[in-house]
Short mmCIF file of C-alpha atoms in Angstrom, two decimals:
data_model
loop_
_atom_site.label_atom_id
_atom_site.label_comp_id
_atom_site.label_asym_id
_atom_site.label_seq_id
_atom_site.Cartn_x
_atom_site.Cartn_y
_atom_site.Cartn_z
CA MET A 1 -0.17 -0.18 -0.01
CA ARG A 2 1.09 3.63 -1.17
CA LYS A 3 2.19 5.15 2.05
CA ILE A 4 1.14 8.58 2.15
CA PHE A 5 2.91 11.36 4.16
CA LEU A 6 0.59 14.52 3.50
CA ILE A 7 -3.28 14.14 2.64
CA PHE A 8 -5.43 16.96 2.05
CA LEU A 9 -6.74 17.30 5.67
CA LEU A 10 -2.95 16.60 7.03
CA LEU A 11 -1.69 18.58 4.30
CA MET A 12 -1.72 21.76 6.39
CA VAL A 13 0.00 24.03 8.87
CA SER A 14 -0.82 26.11 10.82
CA LEU A 15 -0.58 29.88 10.08
CA TYR A 16 -0.51 32.99 11.94
CA ILE A 17 -2.72 35.66 10.11
CA LYS A 18 -1.93 39.11 11.68
CA PRO A 19 -4.29 40.91 10.04
CA GLN A 20 -6.72 38.54 11.32
CA GLU A 21 -5.11 37.74 14.70
CA TYR A 22 -5.97 34.57 14.71
CA ILE A 23 -4.97 31.23 13.27
CA LYS A 24 -5.50 29.60 9.98
CA ASN A 25 -5.11 25.96 8.20
CA CYS A 26 -4.01 25.93 4.93
CA TYR A 27 -4.47 23.62 2.05
CA TYR A 28 -4.46 22.75 -1.16
CA GLY A 29 -7.07 20.07 -1.82
CA PHE A 30 -4.78 17.20 -2.89
CA THR A 31 -3.60 14.59 -1.54
CA PHE A 32 0.05 13.23 -2.69
CA GLU A 33 3.50 11.06 -1.90
CA VAL A 34 7.22 10.90 -3.45
CA SER A 35 7.11 7.83 -5.91
CA ARG A 36 9.35 5.19 -5.22
CA ASN A 37 8.07 3.82 -8.37
CA SER A 38 10.75 3.53 -11.04
CA ASN A 39 7.59 3.87 -14.09
CA TRP A 40 7.10 6.57 -12.59
CA GLY A 41 8.16 10.16 -11.06
CA TYR A 42 10.47 8.29 -9.40
CA GLY A 43 11.63 10.81 -6.97
CA GLU A 44 9.41 13.34 -7.24
CA LEU A 45 5.62 13.94 -6.39
CA VAL A 46 3.13 12.24 -7.21
CA ILE A 47 -0.83 13.35 -7.28
CA THR A 48 -3.03 10.93 -5.86
CA ASN A 49 -6.21 11.93 -5.10
CA VAL A 50 -7.70 15.59 -5.88
CA GLU A 51 -10.22 16.82 -3.46
CA PRO A 52 -13.76 17.46 -5.28
CA TYR A 53 -14.91 21.60 -5.32
CA SER A 54 -10.90 21.85 -4.33
CA PRO A 55 -8.71 24.66 -5.65
CA ALA A 56 -6.10 21.93 -6.90
CA GLU A 57 -9.46 20.52 -8.53
CA LYS A 58 -10.34 23.74 -10.14
CA ILE A 59 -7.62 24.60 -11.89
CA GLY A 60 -7.11 21.17 -13.66
CA ILE A 61 -4.82 19.36 -11.40
CA LYS A 62 -5.35 15.25 -11.88
CA VAL A 63 -4.76 12.49 -9.90
CA ASP A 64 -1.08 10.81 -11.06
CA ASP A 65 -0.15 14.20 -12.31
CA ILE A 66 3.85 14.62 -11.43
CA ILE A 67 5.50 17.36 -9.35
CA MET A 68 8.40 19.10 -11.08
CA GLU A 69 8.99 21.75 -9.14
CA ILE A 70 6.99 23.65 -6.49
CA ASN A 71 7.76 27.38 -7.13
CA GLY A 72 10.76 26.69 -9.49
CA LYS A 73 12.31 24.40 -6.83
CA ALA A 74 13.23 21.00 -7.62
CA THR A 75 10.65 18.31 -5.89
CA TYR A 76 13.08 15.05 -6.81
CA LEU A 77 14.54 13.37 -3.38
CA ARG A 78 13.69 16.74 -1.23
CA ASP A 79 12.33 15.68 1.97
CA ASN A 80 9.28 16.21 3.56
CA GLN A 81 10.14 19.33 5.86
CA THR A 82 11.49 20.88 2.74
CA ILE A 83 8.38 20.11 0.80
CA ALA A 84 6.52 21.49 4.28
CA ASP A 85 8.51 25.12 3.86
CA TRP A 86 7.75 25.51 0.48
CA LEU A 87 4.09 24.88 0.84
CA PHE A 88 3.73 27.77 3.73
CA SER A 89 6.03 29.07 5.14
CA ASP A 90 5.73 32.38 3.18
CA MET A 91 2.60 33.51 4.78
CA TYR A 92 2.54 36.68 2.56
CA THR A 93 2.74 35.24 -0.42
CA PRO A 94 -0.80 32.38 -0.92
CA GLU A 95 -0.06 31.67 -4.40
CA VAL A 96 2.71 28.85 -5.43
CA LYS A 97 3.58 27.92 -8.24
CA PHE A 98 3.53 24.06 -8.95
CA THR A 99 5.21 22.77 -12.37
CA ILE A 100 3.79 19.24 -13.38
CA ARG A 101 4.06 17.23 -16.14
CA ASN A 102 2.57 13.94 -17.07
CA MET A 103 1.94 11.63 -20.22
CA ASN A 104 0.05 14.89 -22.18
CA THR A 105 2.87 16.93 -21.13
CA TYR A 106 6.46 17.57 -19.80
CA PHE A 107 5.85 20.68 -18.55
CA LYS A 108 3.04 22.91 -17.70
CA GLU A 109 2.61 25.32 -14.88
CA TYR A 110 -0.37 25.85 -12.26
CA THR A 111 -0.95 28.25 -10.09
CA LEU A 112 -2.67 27.65 -6.92
CA GLU A 113 -3.72 30.05 -4.53
CA ARG A 114 -4.21 27.36 -1.21
CA LYS A 115 -7.39 28.08 1.00
CA CYS A 116 -7.09 28.79 4.55
CA ILE A 117 -9.41 28.13 6.67
CA THR A 118 -9.61 28.92 10.70
CA VAL A 119 -8.33 25.89 13.21
CA ASN A 120 -10.82 24.06 14.65
CA SER A 121 -13.19 23.81 11.62
CA VAL A 122 -15.47 20.67 10.53
CA SER A 123 -17.37 21.42 7.22
CA GLU A 124 -20.23 20.23 5.88
CA ARG A 125 -18.69 17.98 3.64
CA GLU A 126 -16.57 16.72 6.88
CA LEU A 127 -20.34 16.81 8.61
CA SER A 128 -22.23 15.24 5.33
CA ASN A 129 -19.56 11.39 6.08
CA ILE A 130 -20.09 12.34 10.01
CA PHE A 131 -24.05 12.15 9.51
CA SER A 132 -23.58 9.57 6.02
CA PHE A 133 -27.20 7.58 7.84
CA TYR A 134 -29.24 10.46 7.58
CA SER A 135 -29.34 9.95 4.23
CA LEU A 136 -27.45 7.03 3.16
CA GLU A 137 -28.74 7.36 -0.66
CA ASN A 138 -26.61 10.50 -0.64
CA THR A 139 -23.49 9.30 1.09
CA ASN A 140 -21.27 6.66 1.44
CA GLN A 141 -18.08 4.48 1.38
CA ARG A 142 -18.33 1.53 -0.98
CA SER A 143 -14.30 -0.38 -1.66
CA PHE A 144 -14.06 -4.06 -3.89
CA THR A 145 -11.59 -6.24 -5.06
CA LEU A 146 -10.43 -6.69 -8.86
CA PRO A 147 -8.65 -9.98 -9.61
CA LEU A 148 -6.38 -8.53 -11.78
CA THR A 149 -2.55 -9.48 -12.57
CA VAL A 150 -0.70 -6.50 -13.18
CA GLU A 151 2.47 -6.80 -14.96
CA PRO A 152 4.97 -3.67 -15.51
CA ARG A 153 8.32 -4.26 -16.55
CA LYS A 154 10.78 -2.52 -14.08
CA GLU A 155 12.82 0.32 -15.55
CA ILE A 156 10.54 1.62 -17.58
CA ASP A 157 9.34 5.23 -17.39
CA PHE A 158 6.18 5.88 -19.10
CA THR A 159 6.41 9.93 -19.00
CA ASP A 160 8.30 8.59 -22.36
CA TYR A 161 5.70 7.71 -23.77
CA HIS A 162 2.88 9.59 -25.21
CA SER A 163 0.85 7.85 -28.27
CA TYR A 164 -0.40 4.45 -29.45
CA ASP A 165 -2.25 2.28 -31.68
CA PHE A 166 -3.79 -0.73 -31.69
CA TYR A 167 -2.50 -4.15 -33.12
CA ASN A 168 -4.79 -5.15 -36.17
CA PRO A 169 -3.76 -8.62 -37.44
CA GLY A 170 -6.26 -7.81 -40.18
CA ASP A 171 -8.71 -6.17 -41.72
CA GLU A 172 -11.96 -8.12 -40.54
CA VAL A 173 -11.95 -7.47 -36.46
CA PRO A 174 -14.36 -8.63 -34.71
CA ALA A 175 -17.38 -6.47 -33.34
CA ILE A 176 -15.85 -6.56 -29.67
CA ASP A 177 -12.92 -5.85 -30.44
CA LYS A 178 -14.04 -2.52 -31.66
CA GLN A 179 -16.01 -1.92 -28.76
CA ILE A 180 -13.12 -2.90 -26.32
CA THR A 181 -10.58 -1.02 -28.55
CA ALA A 182 -13.64 2.58 -28.70
CA LEU A 183 -13.08 1.66 -24.19
CA LEU A 184 -9.64 2.07 -24.50
CA GLU A 185 -9.03 4.39 -26.61
CA LYS A 186 -11.38 6.57 -24.31
CA GLU A 187 -9.44 5.47 -21.48
CA LEU A 188 -5.81 6.32 -22.96
CA GLN A 189 -6.63 9.57 -24.50
CA SER A 190 -8.37 10.81 -20.60
CA LYS A 191 -4.82 10.22 -19.35
CA GLY A 192 -3.12 12.87 -22.25
CA LEU A 193 -1.72 9.55 -24.92
CA VAL A 194 -2.34 10.75 -28.19
CA ARG A 195 -3.39 7.88 -31.21
CA ASN A 196 -0.96 7.81 -34.07
CA THR A 197 -1.74 5.18 -36.74
CA GLU A 198 2.15 6.34 -38.27
CA ASP A 199 4.95 6.07 -35.47
CA PRO A 200 3.13 5.01 -31.96
CA ASP A 201 5.73 4.63 -28.97
CA ILE A 202 2.79 2.19 -27.57
CA VAL A 203 1.45 -0.84 -29.07
CA VAL A 204 -2.10 -1.88 -27.37
CA GLN A 205 -2.82 -5.70 -28.46
CA ILE A 206 -5.98 -7.00 -26.36
CA TYR A 207 -6.81 -10.84 -25.45
CA TYR A 208 -10.32 -12.05 -24.31
CA THR A 209 -11.83 -15.36 -23.93
CA TYR A 210 -15.29 -16.22 -22.41
CA GLU A 211 -16.05 -19.81 -22.60
CA PRO A 212 -18.48 -22.30 -20.43
CA ASN A 213 -16.90 -23.74 -17.19
CA PRO A 214 -15.76 -27.24 -18.15
CA ARG A 215 -16.02 -28.50 -14.46
CA PHE A 216 -19.41 -27.07 -14.01
CA THR A 217 -22.44 -30.34 -13.97
CA GLY A 218 -25.08 -28.71 -12.92
CA LEU A 219 -25.42 -30.86 -10.03
CA ASN A 220 -24.95 -27.92 -7.39
CA ASN A 221 -27.52 -25.96 -5.43
CA PRO A 222 -29.71 -23.97 -7.92
CA ASN A 223 -30.40 -21.48 -5.94
CA TYR A 224 -26.53 -20.66 -5.16
CA ARG A 225 -25.89 -17.28 -7.56
CA PRO A 226 -23.50 -15.50 -5.65
CA GLY A 227 -22.84 -11.44 -6.95
CA SER A 228 -20.32 -9.30 -6.61
CA TRP A 229 -20.65 -5.51 -6.33
CA ARG A 230 -18.68 -3.47 -9.07
CA PHE A 231 -18.50 -0.41 -9.86
CA SER A 232 -20.30 1.46 -13.46
CA THR A 233 -17.68 3.87 -13.79
CA GLU A 234 -20.63 4.92 -16.82
CA LYS A 235 -23.91 4.49 -14.34
CA GLN A 236 -21.57 6.16 -11.61
CA GLN A 237 -22.98 3.54 -8.60
CA MET A 238 -22.29 0.08 -7.83
CA VAL A 239 -23.53 -3.05 -9.43
CA LEU A 240 -24.26 -6.14 -8.31
CA LEU A 241 -22.84 -8.43 -11.57
CA PRO A 242 -23.62 -12.56 -11.41
CA ILE A 243 -19.37 -13.14 -10.02
CA PHE A 244 -18.37 -14.76 -7.72
CA ASP A 245 -15.90 -13.98 -4.94
CA ALA A 246 -12.08 -14.69 -5.92
CA LYS A 247 -12.03 -16.69 -2.49
CA ASP A 248 -15.14 -18.11 -2.50
CA PRO A 249 -13.86 -21.98 -2.76
CA LYS A 250 -16.58 -23.34 -5.14
CA ALA A 251 -16.10 -20.83 -7.30
CA GLY A 252 -13.73 -23.25 -9.82
CA SER A 253 -16.95 -26.11 -10.12
CA ALA A 254 -20.03 -24.14 -9.75
CA ALA A 255 -18.97 -21.19 -11.59
CA GLN A 256 -21.50 -21.44 -15.49
CA PHE A 257 -18.93 -19.30 -17.45
CA ILE A 258 -15.65 -17.77 -17.36
CA VAL A 259 -14.13 -15.29 -18.67
CA ASP A 260 -10.79 -13.58 -18.71
CA PHE A 261 -9.67 -10.25 -20.22
CA GLY A 262 -6.79 -8.03 -20.81
CA PHE A 263 -4.61 -6.36 -22.64
CA SER A 264 -0.93 -5.82 -22.88
CA PHE A 265 0.90 -2.79 -23.70
CA TYR A 266 4.15 -3.04 -26.35
CA ASP A 267 7.25 -1.01 -26.39
CA ARG A 268 7.98 -0.06 -30.85
CA LYS A 269 10.31 2.42 -30.07
CA TYR A 270 12.49 3.28 -26.79
CA ILE A 271 13.85 -1.14 -26.80
CA ASN A 272 13.80 -2.87 -29.91
CA THR A 273 13.37 -0.79 -32.81
CA GLU A 274 13.08 -3.78 -34.18
CA SER A 275 10.12 -6.25 -32.58
CA LEU A 276 7.74 -5.14 -29.60
CA THR A 277 8.72 -5.13 -26.13
CA GLN A 278 6.18 -6.00 -23.57
CA ILE A 279 5.93 -3.08 -20.64
CA TRP A 280 3.06 -3.60 -19.25
CA ASP A 281 0.16 -6.14 -18.76
CA CYS A 282 -3.15 -6.21 -16.86
CA ASN A 283 -5.72 -9.31 -16.93
CA ILE A 284 -8.96 -10.16 -15.01
CA LYS A 285 -10.17 -12.78 -14.84
CA ASP A 286 -13.94 -13.75 -13.19
CA TYR A 287 -15.91 -16.92 -12.38
CA LEU A 288 -19.19 -16.08 -13.26
CA SER A 289 -22.41 -17.37 -11.92
CA ALA A 290 -24.61 -16.60 -14.41
CA ASN A 291 -24.75 -15.37 -18.14
CA TYR A 292 -22.85 -11.77 -18.09
CA SER A 293 -22.66 -11.21 -22.35
CA LEU A 294 -19.28 -9.89 -22.43
CA GLU A 295 -19.72 -6.98 -24.04
CA ASP A 296 -21.39 -5.64 -20.60
CA TYR A 297 -18.56 -7.05 -18.99
CA VAL A 298 -15.66 -5.75 -21.05
CA LYS A 299 -17.06 -2.09 -21.01
CA LEU A 300 -17.78 -2.08 -16.66
CA HIS A 301 -13.95 -3.55 -16.24
CA THR A 302 -11.99 -1.74 -18.66
CA PRO A 303 -12.30 2.09 -17.37
CA LEU A 304 -11.59 0.36 -13.71
CA MET A 305 -8.43 -1.61 -15.32
CA LEU A 306 -6.83 1.05 -16.67
CA LYS A 307 -7.56 3.72 -13.27
CA GLN A 308 -3.93 0.67 -12.77
CA PHE A 309 -1.89 2.69 -15.54
CA PRO A 310 0.41 4.67 -15.28
CA TYR A 311 1.48 4.56 -11.49
CA SER A 312 1.41 0.98 -11.31
CA VAL A 313 3.10 -1.86 -9.38
CA LYS A 314 3.26 -5.41 -9.66
CA LYS A 315 0.03 -7.03 -8.41
CA ASN A 316 -2.70 -9.93 -7.95
CA GLU A 317 -5.43 -8.04 -6.41
CA ALA A 318 -6.57 -4.70 -6.74
CA LYS A 319 -8.87 -3.06 -3.90
CA TYR A 320 -10.42 -0.01 -4.87
CA THR A 321 -12.93 2.39 -2.84
CA VAL A 322 -15.63 4.54 -3.88
CA GLU A 323 -16.81 7.42 -2.49
CA PHE A 324 -20.19 9.14 -3.30
CA ASN A 325 -21.47 12.70 -1.65
CA ARG A 326 -24.03 14.68 -2.52
CA TYR A 327 -25.48 17.05 0.13
CA ASN A 328 -26.24 20.92 0.93
CA TYR A 329 -23.04 23.23 1.02
CA THR A 330 -23.61 26.63 2.48
CA GLY A 331 -20.42 27.63 2.86
CA ILE A 332 -20.45 27.82 6.83
CA TYR A 333 -17.31 25.99 8.91
CA PHE A 334 -18.62 24.49 12.62
CA ASP A 335 -16.40 24.41 15.27
CA ALA A 336 -15.56 21.31 16.59
CA ASP A 337 -15.76 21.94 19.94
CA ASN A 338 -19.02 23.60 19.89
CA LEU A 339 -20.87 23.25 16.60
CA ALA A 340 -23.20 25.69 17.56
CA THR A 341 -20.18 28.14 16.46
CA VAL A 342 -19.49 29.62 12.99
CA ASN A 343 -16.05 29.22 13.09
CA ASP A 344 -15.47 30.31 9.41
CA VAL A 345 -17.74 31.12 5.96
CA ASP A 346 -16.42 30.96 2.84
CA PRO A 347 -16.33 34.68 0.70
CA ASN A 348 -18.85 34.21 -2.19
CA SER A 349 -20.94 31.46 -0.30
CA PRO A 350 -24.74 31.15 0.67
CA ALA A 351 -24.15 31.41 3.60
CA PHE A 352 -21.69 34.61 3.17
CA ILE A 353 -24.05 36.64 0.66
CA ALA A 354 -26.94 36.21 3.61
CA GLY A 355 -24.91 37.79 5.75
CA ILE A 356 -23.86 34.57 7.66
CA ARG A 357 -19.50 35.86 9.52
CA PRO A 358 -17.90 34.39 11.80
CA GLY A 359 -18.39 34.37 15.27
CA TYR A 360 -21.58 33.72 15.15
CA LEU A 361 -23.69 31.97 17.15
CA ILE A 362 -26.21 29.44 15.26
CA ARG A 363 -28.98 28.83 17.31
CA LYS A 364 -31.43 27.29 14.70
CA ILE A 365 -31.58 25.98 11.52
CA ASN A 366 -35.26 25.79 10.33
CA ASP A 367 -36.29 25.45 14.16
CA LYS A 368 -33.55 22.83 15.15
CA ARG A 369 -31.89 24.01 18.02
CA PHE A 370 -28.35 24.01 18.22
CA ASN A 371 -28.08 24.31 21.55
CA GLN A 372 -26.33 20.64 22.37
CA THR A 373 -22.47 18.93 23.08
CA LYS A 374 -20.90 17.48 20.32
CA GLU A 375 -20.99 14.05 23.46
CA ASP A 376 -25.20 14.75 22.71
CA LEU A 377 -25.03 14.79 19.22
CA SER A 378 -23.18 11.72 18.79
CA ALA A 379 -25.19 9.73 21.25
CA SER A 380 -28.65 10.40 20.02
CA TYR A 381 -27.50 9.80 16.12
CA LYS A 382 -26.44 6.56 17.64
CA ASN A 383 -29.62 5.87 19.20
CA PHE A 384 -31.10 7.30 15.91
CA ILE A 385 -29.42 5.28 13.85
CA THR A 386 -30.23 1.91 16.05
CA GLU A 387 -34.05 2.92 16.79
CA THR A 388 -34.87 4.34 12.76
CA MET A 389 -33.30 0.74 11.34
CA VAL A 390 -36.91 -1.30 11.06
CA LEU A 391 -37.72 1.54 8.42
CA ARG A 392 -34.97 1.04 6.36
CA ASN A 393 -35.13 -0.89 2.71
CA PRO A 394 -33.66 -4.37 3.65
CA THR A 395 -33.25 -5.19 -0.77
CA THR A 396 -31.14 -2.35 -0.32
CA ARG A 397 -29.02 -3.54 1.76
CA PHE A 398 -24.86 -3.46 1.75
CA VAL A 399 -21.29 -3.24 3.67
CA ASN A 400 -19.77 -0.08 3.91
CA ALA A 401 -15.69 0.43 2.74
CA GLU A 402 -15.64 0.34 7.19
CA GLY A 403 -17.02 -3.31 6.58
CA PHE A 404 -20.67 -2.35 8.50
CA SER A 405 -23.35 -5.12 6.90
CA GLU A 406 -26.60 -2.87 7.39
CA CYS A 407 -26.80 0.21 5.08
CA MET A 408 -29.88 0.27 3.70
CA PHE A 409 -31.37 2.56 1.92
CA TRP A 410 -34.75 4.59 3.34
CA ASN A 411 -37.76 2.45 2.30
CA VAL A 412 -39.53 4.74 -0.21
CA ALA A 413 -43.47 3.22 1.62
CA TYR A 414 -42.03 5.01 4.72
CA TYR A 415 -41.37 8.79 3.83
CA PRO A 416 -43.72 10.30 6.09
CA GLU A 417 -42.81 8.24 9.08
CA ILE A 418 -39.46 8.33 8.83
CA MET A 419 -39.76 12.68 8.52
CA LYS A 420 -41.43 12.64 12.02
CA GLU A 421 -38.07 10.10 13.44
CA PHE A 422 -36.18 13.06 11.81
CA ASN A 423 -38.63 16.13 14.02
CA LYS A 424 -38.30 13.83 17.36
CA PRO A 425 -36.44 16.20 19.63
CA GLU A 426 -34.49 13.17 20.97
CA TYR A 427 -33.00 12.69 18.14
CA LEU A 428 -30.90 16.11 17.73
CA THR A 429 -31.35 15.80 14.08
CA ASN A 430 -29.79 19.26 14.06
CA PHE A 431 -27.54 18.69 10.77
CA SER A 432 -30.61 16.77 8.76
CA TYR A 433 -30.50 20.33 6.78
CA LEU A 434 -27.40 18.71 4.86
CA TYR A 435 -29.89 16.59 3.11
CA GLY A 436 -32.62 18.95 2.78
CA PHE A 437 -33.41 18.57 -0.76
CA GLU A 438 -34.64 15.15 0.05
CA LYS A 439 -38.94 14.33 0.73
CA TYR A 440 -38.35 12.26 4.27
CA ILE A 441 -36.32 15.37 5.42
CA ASN A 442 -37.96 18.59 3.99
CA PRO A 443 -41.89 17.01 2.37
CA LYS A 444 -41.95 20.54 1.56
CA ASN A 445 -38.83 19.94 -1.48
CA ASP A 446 -37.79 23.56 -1.33
CA ASN A 447 -34.38 23.31 -0.08
CA HIS A 448 -34.31 25.94 1.60
CA LEU A 449 -32.93 27.54 5.00
CA THR A 450 -33.94 29.67 7.53
CA ILE A 451 -31.16 29.93 10.02
CA GLU A 452 -31.46 32.08 13.37
CA ALA A 453 -28.48 33.62 14.41
CA TRP A 454 -26.57 35.56 17.43
CA ASP A 455 -23.70 37.87 16.26
CA GLY A 456 -22.77 39.03 19.97
CA SER A 457 -25.26 41.90 20.36
CA HIS A 458 -28.77 40.92 18.12
CA LYS A 459 -30.41 38.00 17.03
CA ARG A 460 -30.27 37.73 13.51
CA VAL A 461 -32.27 35.64 10.99
CA PHE A 462 -31.21 34.78 7.73
CA GLN A 463 -32.98 33.23 4.84
CA LEU A 464 -30.51 30.98 2.15
CA THR A 465 -31.11 28.32 -0.03
CA PRO A 466 -27.53 25.87 -0.34
CA GLN A 467 -25.78 24.62 -2.94
CA ILE A 468 -26.77 21.32 -3.48
CA ARG A 469 -22.97 19.56 -3.92
CA GLN A 470 -22.22 16.25 -5.87
CA SER A 471 -19.23 14.12 -6.70
CA VAL A 472 -18.47 10.58 -7.09
CA THR A 473 -14.25 9.31 -6.34
CA ILE A 474 -13.13 6.01 -6.97
CA LYS A 475 -9.05 5.15 -5.12
CA THR A 476 -7.28 2.71 -6.06
CA GLU A 477 -4.57 1.17 -3.80
#
């Protein structure tokens, strides 16, 4: 597993901002690590995650980008403290210039302004994850494992490769080959590679088989139809497929079909111009508990498999984590120790435009009082989850990334009863406003907030409509 030395929440230092006379935490909104991978950015910084709606995402920084320089200073083999100093030491210069390379370009500069928030603050995005059981339909984390075999060639630097083409043994190409080629082309181009049919750096060859399992006798329990949850990039949701778990001991004999699919990348320019040399291969083999077309199989798995390239290591399985998040954003940051206190407010956010400022004390949001301790909120939240479990739909049960097996969506037939539970004062559902666009929380369906606050001398009432922020991110390990 890659060791991340600075993540976006930890990618912060406390800066003393004199004009405001209070402490701020600053960050850029991306995760990176020092690469120890000879295939991609060895000794430099590789972006491993970009936070949705962050400064980094807004200017176009992407996962797998290599940070070559920070303000013109090379990152190669620099220690962590030096990197942190370059990013945060100058409190009066909030902008940092990153020089980045990837498969599309060798040298591109991005000027990124760090975002600074008052220390000990909790964002609405973080709160939506903390209180996700208010609306698992919108916020949850799922994980799954693919039985992938990934084989990169050692000492190959993939940043040397910028173009590709497909191996074509003849004029007659099966329809499935055309489909796979189109899928690969889309993913490779998204990584910055361009297709060159005359003189490509990489030649891509696909291979596949889809056959009945010769060990399947039909004498097994006909009701034994296991499935596996996997992520569809096309649908942007988890889907249940008729695929055995790779560790299921019955897979070899109880599976009806076996599918084997993969693709290899060959160098034709740098190693040996006289012949092709394999530099990367990715293969998946699955046992199917029922018929599942090869066309649908490759459509779902090709994008997942390509996430292993170019920053990859040799492996026999690959774990993926998918984060789904949809929540109401007002721009308020709450004090982590006293969740009724406004610690900070994003400029130009709905809350800022309405007039809410740091230091205000929230008394009510949509008539829900904010006068409880965080310990009271935590205890009431646990009780809410336990007592409302009967109102969830058992057919939607899933295991989240933390291993909790009783995750379920709300039962549509019980929406009126669910709304009553949200309104019971003992459950302290203060932060249900984060999902106020849902009918089981707000039957008016107007997603409107009334916030009552104390500004230090007067009671003030604010009317605002939050922005709905939505993101789906997938991470590999």
